[in-house]
């Protein structure tokens, strides 16, 4: 094997004609362009192929690539799935348990929707977040200004204000505070019943089974979509046990040799231990890179769809660098 390039996708939709055109996603046209690019330059493999290679049963092709779709979005069923079938490609899908079965919108996606509605007015949203933090402030909590100073630095994909909003609401505040603030912002900015939004946003169990029936693969993405590396071993075990039970319900049999896609890519040595003990064979992170061997199958690197070339994009990307 020379390289295994695993590509990560989230939202894939007709953005301009969607309810939230500001959501950070890939357009249908860009997705089709990437499928053309990938099928021209790579051989698209399934996770079964990766597992076979890891077990020494059958090597991967020289330029292997795998497509992974995180978070259980309905986009994956309505937009992605038919285009994969048309091209006879296999991909793998990683829905969090609560997205599919919880009749609610995961906090991380509530944050995406809030940001999409805020649009170019991210500075105003960041100010509102600071106000809400200071309203709820007690002795244990740093001030909004202190939190802003530590979290408002641009990330690979986001400017300073957006990065601040995401980091402070996803992880920077204690769970009880961030849940309350996200809920308040969701009601202010989005104001759609979360049960209705969940039906618009996520696949259901039958749709996941339909993917399986057409040769697609479904793996684990945790239950509540949390940073596993922030949890105690016991809480990590509970998250993974719920993931395994869910995969069993979707597949109709006890999951074994399943694939874990760590939410936010977050994992520690305990996570790797816990998933291995639960029969997980491959683990996907968000560490940016291309796998050159399969000696660490539980912490495989991935590229984001944004790392792939766009139509008319002449500059070299991580993908091409990775192939070099
Ligand atoms: Zn995710």
Short mmCIF file of C-alpha atoms and ligand atoms in Angstrom, two decimals:
data_model
loop_
_atom_site.label_atom_id
_atom_site.label_comp_id
_atom_site.label_asym_id
_atom_site.label_seq_id
_atom_site.Cartn_x
_atom_site.Cartn_y
_atom_site.Cartn_z
CA UNK A 1 0.00 0.00 0.00
CA UNK A 2 1.35 3.43 -0.78
CA UNK A 3 -1.35 5.64 0.71
CA UNK A 4 -4.88 5.56 2.07
CA UNK A 5 -6.67 8.90 1.78
CA UNK A 6 -9.82 9.07 3.91
CA UNK A 7 -12.04 12.05 3.10
CA UNK A 8 -14.49 13.56 5.60
CA UNK A 9 -17.82 15.06 4.57
CA UNK A 10 -20.56 16.76 6.59
CA UNK A 11 -23.35 18.82 4.94
CA UNK A 12 -23.75 18.23 1.17
CA UNK A 13 -26.75 20.08 -0.25
CA UNK A 14 -28.17 22.55 -2.73
CA UNK A 15 -27.08 25.32 -0.38
CA UNK A 16 -28.38 28.30 -2.37
CA UNK A 17 -31.89 26.83 -2.38
CA UNK A 18 -31.89 25.52 1.16
CA UNK A 19 -33.43 26.94 4.30
CA UNK A 20 -30.00 27.85 5.72
CA UNK A 21 -27.78 28.88 2.79
CA UNK A 22 -25.19 30.15 5.29
CA UNK A 23 -24.50 26.70 6.70
CA UNK A 24 -20.92 25.59 6.12
CA UNK A 25 -21.40 22.81 3.63
CA UNK A 26 -20.48 21.49 0.23
CA UNK A 27 -22.69 22.24 -2.76
CA UNK A 28 -24.01 19.36 -4.86
CA UNK A 29 -21.96 20.58 -7.79
CA UNK A 30 -18.75 20.70 -5.75
CA UNK A 31 -19.48 17.23 -4.41
CA UNK A 32 -19.97 15.83 -7.91
CA UNK A 33 -16.74 17.54 -8.96
CA UNK A 34 -14.93 15.83 -6.10
CA UNK A 35 -16.36 12.44 -6.99
CA UNK A 36 -15.09 12.96 -10.54
CA UNK A 37 -11.68 13.98 -9.25
CA UNK A 38 -11.45 11.10 -6.78
CA UNK A 39 -12.56 8.44 -9.25
CA UNK A 40 -10.03 9.75 -11.78
CA UNK A 41 -7.08 9.79 -9.38
CA UNK A 42 -7.89 7.13 -6.79
CA UNK A 43 -9.54 3.81 -6.29
CA UNK A 44 -12.43 4.27 -3.89
CA UNK A 45 -12.42 1.56 -1.22
CA UNK A 46 -14.80 0.51 1.50
CA UNK A 47 -13.92 0.09 5.16
CA UNK A 48 -14.29 -3.68 4.56
CA UNK A 49 -11.42 -3.32 2.07
CA UNK A 50 -9.36 -1.42 4.65
CA UNK A 51 -10.07 -4.10 7.24
CA UNK A 52 -9.12 -6.87 4.78
CA UNK A 53 -5.83 -5.07 4.11
CA UNK A 54 -5.18 -4.62 7.83
CA UNK A 55 -5.76 -8.34 8.44
CA UNK A 56 -3.43 -9.22 5.55
CA UNK A 57 -6.20 -10.76 3.45
CA UNK A 58 -5.98 -8.47 0.44
CA UNK A 59 -3.78 -5.41 -0.11
CA UNK A 60 -5.33 -2.04 -0.85
CA UNK A 61 -4.78 -0.55 -4.28
CA UNK A 62 -1.82 1.78 -4.62
CA UNK A 63 -3.83 5.00 -4.38
CA UNK A 64 -6.69 4.02 -2.13
CA UNK A 65 -9.32 6.45 -0.97
CA UNK A 66 -12.31 6.07 1.34
CA UNK A 67 -15.28 8.42 1.63
CA UNK A 68 -16.71 9.06 5.11
CA UNK A 69 -19.87 10.99 5.95
CA UNK A 70 -20.25 12.18 9.53
CA UNK A 71 -23.27 13.07 11.64
CA UNK A 72 -26.20 11.20 10.03
CA UNK A 73 -27.47 14.10 7.93
CA UNK A 74 -30.47 13.55 5.67
CA UNK A 75 -28.27 15.13 2.95
CA UNK A 76 -26.37 11.86 2.92
CA UNK A 77 -29.49 9.95 1.97
CA UNK A 78 -31.05 12.40 -0.48
CA UNK A 79 -27.96 13.89 -2.16
CA UNK A 80 -24.96 11.64 -1.52
CA UNK A 81 -26.42 8.14 -1.69
CA UNK A 82 -27.94 8.30 -5.21
CA UNK A 83 -24.73 9.80 -6.60
CA UNK A 84 -22.65 7.03 -5.03
CA UNK A 85 -24.97 4.35 -6.39
CA UNK A 86 -24.83 5.91 -9.86
CA UNK A 87 -21.02 5.67 -9.78
CA UNK A 88 -21.02 2.25 -8.09
CA UNK A 89 -19.04 3.60 -5.14
CA UNK A 90 -19.16 2.44 -1.53
CA UNK A 91 -18.88 4.90 1.33
CA UNK A 92 -19.29 4.78 5.09
CA UNK A 93 -21.68 6.81 7.25
CA UNK A 94 -21.29 7.75 10.92
CA UNK A 95 -24.50 8.87 12.64
CA UNK A 96 -24.56 9.75 16.35
CA UNK A 97 -27.21 7.71 18.18
CA UNK A 98 -29.13 10.75 19.40
CA UNK A 99 -29.33 12.28 15.91
CA UNK A 100 -31.18 9.24 14.63
CA UNK A 101 -33.21 8.23 17.66
CA UNK A 102 -33.34 11.27 19.92
CA UNK A 103 -35.94 13.47 18.17
CA UNK A 104 -33.78 16.46 18.92
CA UNK A 105 -30.99 18.48 17.34
CA UNK A 106 -27.54 17.78 18.73
CA UNK A 107 -26.00 20.77 20.42
CA UNK A 108 -23.14 20.89 17.92
CA UNK A 109 -25.65 21.20 15.05
CA UNK A 110 -27.70 23.78 16.94
CA UNK A 111 -24.49 25.81 16.99
CA UNK A 112 -24.06 25.35 13.19
CA UNK A 113 -27.63 26.55 12.63
CA UNK A 114 -27.17 29.54 14.92
CA UNK A 115 -23.99 30.47 13.02
CA UNK A 116 -25.74 29.99 9.67
CA UNK A 117 -28.53 32.37 10.69
CA UNK A 118 -26.04 34.88 12.11
CA UNK A 119 -24.19 34.75 8.79
CA UNK A 120 -21.85 37.69 8.29
CA UNK A 121 -22.89 39.10 11.62
CA UNK A 122 -20.65 36.76 13.61
CA UNK A 123 -19.27 39.69 15.67
CA UNK A 124 -22.80 40.45 16.97
CA UNK A 125 -23.32 36.76 17.77
CA UNK A 126 -19.98 36.64 19.61
CA UNK A 127 -21.05 39.69 21.65
CA UNK A 128 -24.39 38.05 22.47
CA UNK A 129 -22.56 34.89 23.60
CA UNK A 130 -20.38 37.04 25.87
CA UNK A 131 -23.48 38.71 27.38
CA UNK A 132 -25.08 35.35 28.07
CA UNK A 133 -21.88 34.05 29.66
CA UNK A 134 -21.64 37.04 31.99
CA UNK A 135 -25.34 36.77 32.93
CA UNK A 136 -24.76 33.19 34.06
CA UNK A 137 -21.44 33.84 35.60
CA UNK A 138 -20.73 32.39 39.02
CA UNK A 139 -17.53 32.15 41.04
CA UNK A 140 -16.21 29.13 39.11
CA UNK A 141 -16.60 30.61 35.66
CA UNK A 142 -14.04 32.81 33.92
CA UNK A 143 -15.39 36.09 32.57
CA UNK A 144 -16.51 36.35 28.96
CA UNK A 145 -13.52 38.61 28.28
CA UNK A 146 -11.13 35.97 29.60
CA UNK A 147 -12.82 33.25 27.56
CA UNK A 148 -12.75 35.46 24.47
CA UNK A 149 -9.01 36.02 24.94
CA UNK A 150 -8.35 32.28 25.11
CA UNK A 151 -10.69 31.07 22.34
CA UNK A 152 -10.94 33.82 19.71
CA UNK A 153 -8.16 32.69 17.39
CA UNK A 154 -8.84 31.68 13.79
CA UNK A 155 -8.93 27.92 13.06
CA UNK A 156 -8.25 26.04 9.85
CA UNK A 157 -11.74 26.89 8.58
CA UNK A 158 -13.13 29.70 10.75
CA UNK A 159 -12.38 33.33 11.56
CA UNK A 160 -11.76 34.47 15.15
CA UNK A 161 -15.39 35.24 16.12
CA UNK A 162 -16.83 32.04 14.67
CA UNK A 163 -14.01 30.01 16.21
CA UNK A 164 -14.76 31.64 19.58
CA UNK A 165 -18.49 30.88 19.39
CA UNK A 166 -17.86 27.26 18.40
CA UNK A 167 -15.12 26.56 20.94
CA UNK A 168 -16.75 28.24 23.90
CA UNK A 169 -20.15 26.65 23.23
CA UNK A 170 -18.80 23.22 22.27
CA UNK A 171 -16.21 22.80 24.96
CA UNK A 172 -15.00 25.94 26.71
CA UNK A 173 -17.91 26.31 29.15
CA UNK A 174 -19.08 23.72 31.69
CA UNK A 175 -21.82 21.50 30.16
CA UNK A 176 -24.74 22.95 32.16
CA UNK A 177 -23.85 26.52 31.17
CA UNK A 178 -23.20 25.84 27.50
CA UNK A 179 -26.38 23.77 27.10
CA UNK A 180 -28.46 26.62 28.54
CA UNK A 181 -26.76 29.24 26.36
CA UNK A 182 -27.03 27.17 23.16
CA UNK A 183 -30.72 26.58 23.86
CA UNK A 184 -31.30 30.29 24.38
CA UNK A 185 -29.44 31.24 21.18
CA UNK A 186 -31.25 28.52 19.23
CA UNK A 187 -34.58 29.99 20.31
CA UNK A 188 -33.42 33.51 19.43
CA UNK A 189 -31.79 32.77 16.08
CA UNK A 190 -33.33 29.57 14.70
CA UNK A 191 -36.65 29.25 16.51
CA UNK A 192 -37.78 25.98 14.94
CA UNK A 193 -39.13 23.17 17.14
CA UNK A 194 -36.07 20.88 17.59
CA UNK A 195 -38.21 17.79 16.89
CA UNK A 196 -39.22 19.23 13.52
CA UNK A 197 -35.67 20.32 12.79
CA UNK A 198 -34.37 16.85 13.65
CA UNK A 199 -36.63 15.33 10.97
CA UNK A 200 -35.35 17.85 8.42
CA UNK A 201 -31.73 17.40 9.42
CA UNK A 202 -31.14 13.70 10.08
CA UNK A 203 -31.78 10.31 8.55
CA UNK A 204 -33.95 7.81 10.38
CA UNK A 205 -33.16 4.18 11.14
CA UNK A 206 -34.96 2.90 8.03
CA UNK A 207 -32.90 5.14 5.79
CA UNK A 208 -29.71 3.85 7.42
CA UNK A 209 -30.86 0.28 6.80
CA UNK A 210 -31.58 1.20 3.18
CA UNK A 211 -27.96 2.42 2.85
CA UNK A 212 -26.78 -0.92 4.22
CA UNK A 213 -28.98 -2.85 1.82
CA UNK A 214 -27.28 -1.03 -1.05
CA UNK A 215 -23.79 -1.97 0.11
CA UNK A 216 -22.98 1.16 2.09
CA UNK A 217 -21.45 0.93 5.54
CA UNK A 218 -22.62 2.41 8.83
CA UNK A 219 -20.26 2.89 11.77
CA UNK A 220 -20.25 4.53 15.19
CA UNK A 221 -20.06 8.23 15.97
CA UNK A 222 -20.88 8.11 19.68
CA UNK A 223 -24.26 8.65 21.32
CA UNK A 224 -24.39 12.35 22.24
CA UNK A 225 -21.59 13.60 19.97
CA UNK A 226 -19.31 14.77 22.76
CA UNK A 227 -15.55 15.10 23.20
CA UNK A 228 -14.83 11.60 24.48
CA UNK A 229 -11.42 12.70 25.79
CA UNK A 230 -13.17 14.99 28.30
CA UNK A 231 -15.12 12.10 29.87
CA UNK A 232 -14.17 9.70 32.64
CA UNK A 233 -13.50 6.10 31.63
CA UNK A 234 -16.93 5.10 32.92
CA UNK A 235 -18.67 7.79 30.86
CA UNK A 236 -16.64 6.86 27.78
CA UNK A 237 -17.68 3.23 28.29
CA UNK A 238 -21.33 4.26 28.49
CA UNK A 239 -21.04 6.32 25.28
CA UNK A 240 -19.43 3.40 23.45
CA UNK A 241 -21.89 0.85 24.83
CA UNK A 242 -24.78 2.98 23.52
CA UNK A 243 -22.98 3.24 20.17
CA UNK A 244 -22.56 -0.54 19.93
CA UNK A 245 -26.21 -1.16 20.91
CA UNK A 246 -27.36 1.31 18.27
CA UNK A 247 -25.22 -0.30 15.54
CA UNK A 248 -26.75 -3.63 16.57
CA UNK A 249 -30.27 -2.22 16.10
CA UNK A 250 -29.36 -0.79 12.67
CA UNK A 251 -27.52 -3.88 11.41
CA UNK A 252 -29.89 -6.37 13.03
CA UNK A 253 -27.02 -8.17 14.71
CA UNK A 254 -24.36 -7.54 17.32
CA UNK A 255 -21.71 -5.21 15.86
CA UNK A 256 -18.22 -6.65 15.51
CA UNK A 257 -15.21 -5.33 13.61
CA UNK A 258 -17.06 -2.03 13.47
CA UNK A 259 -15.60 1.37 12.66
CA UNK A 260 -15.57 4.23 15.16
CA UNK A 261 -15.45 7.80 13.97
CA UNK A 262 -14.55 9.87 17.05
CA UNK A 263 -16.83 12.93 17.38
CA UNK A 264 -14.72 16.06 16.74
CA UNK A 265 -11.88 13.58 16.23
CA UNK A 266 -11.41 13.66 20.00
CA UNK A 267 -9.94 10.57 21.63
CA UNK A 268 -7.34 9.63 24.21
CA UNK A 269 -5.61 6.39 25.21
CA UNK A 270 -8.71 5.44 27.26
CA UNK A 271 -11.00 5.93 24.26
CA UNK A 272 -8.84 3.67 22.12
CA UNK A 273 -8.85 1.04 24.90
CA UNK A 274 -12.60 1.25 25.33
CA UNK A 275 -13.48 0.99 21.63
CA UNK A 276 -11.02 -1.88 21.11
CA UNK A 277 -12.61 -3.76 24.03
CA UNK A 278 -16.02 -3.19 22.39
CA UNK A 279 -15.00 -4.90 19.14
CA UNK A 280 -14.06 -1.82 17.13
CA UNK A 281 -11.52 -2.56 14.39
CA UNK A 282 -10.85 0.85 12.82
CA UNK A 283 -10.93 4.34 14.32
CA UNK A 284 -11.16 7.60 12.39
CA UNK A 285 -9.75 10.85 13.74
CA UNK A 286 -9.62 14.39 12.38
CA UNK A 287 -5.81 14.44 12.41
CA UNK A 288 -5.06 15.87 8.98
CA UNK A 289 -3.14 13.44 6.86
CA UNK A 290 -2.94 10.42 4.63
CA UNK A 291 -2.33 6.94 6.09
CA UNK A 292 0.83 5.30 4.79
CA UNK A 293 0.36 2.06 6.69
CA UNK A 294 -2.25 0.39 8.87
CA UNK A 295 -0.12 -0.21 11.95
CA UNK A 296 -2.32 2.13 14.05
CA UNK A 297 -5.77 1.22 12.78
CA UNK A 298 -7.65 2.84 15.70
CA UNK A 299 -6.30 6.33 15.03
CA UNK A 300 -6.37 6.77 11.27
CA UNK A 301 -5.89 10.30 9.89
CA UNK A 302 -8.35 11.91 7.48
CA UNK A 303 -8.56 14.83 5.11
CA UNK A 304 -11.51 17.20 5.11
CA UNK A 305 -13.46 17.72 1.90
CA UNK A 306 -12.12 21.31 2.06
CA UNK A 307 -8.60 19.92 1.59
CA UNK A 308 -9.55 18.52 -1.81
CA UNK A 309 -9.18 20.56 -4.99
CA UNK A 310 -12.19 22.51 -6.22
CA UNK A 311 -13.11 22.94 -9.85
CA UNK A 312 -10.80 25.56 -11.33
CA UNK A 313 -8.47 25.31 -8.33
CA UNK A 314 -4.89 25.18 -9.58
CA UNK A 315 -2.99 25.36 -6.30
CA UNK A 316 -1.66 22.16 -4.74
CA UNK A 317 -3.68 20.91 -1.81
CA UNK A 318 -3.04 18.62 1.12
CA UNK A 319 -4.49 15.85 -1.02
CA UNK A 320 -1.93 16.23 -3.77
CA UNK A 321 0.86 16.78 -1.27
CA UNK A 322 -0.29 13.58 0.43
CA UNK A 323 -0.07 11.66 -2.81
CA UNK A 324 3.42 12.92 -3.59
ZN1 LIG B 1 -19.55 14.64 13.98
#
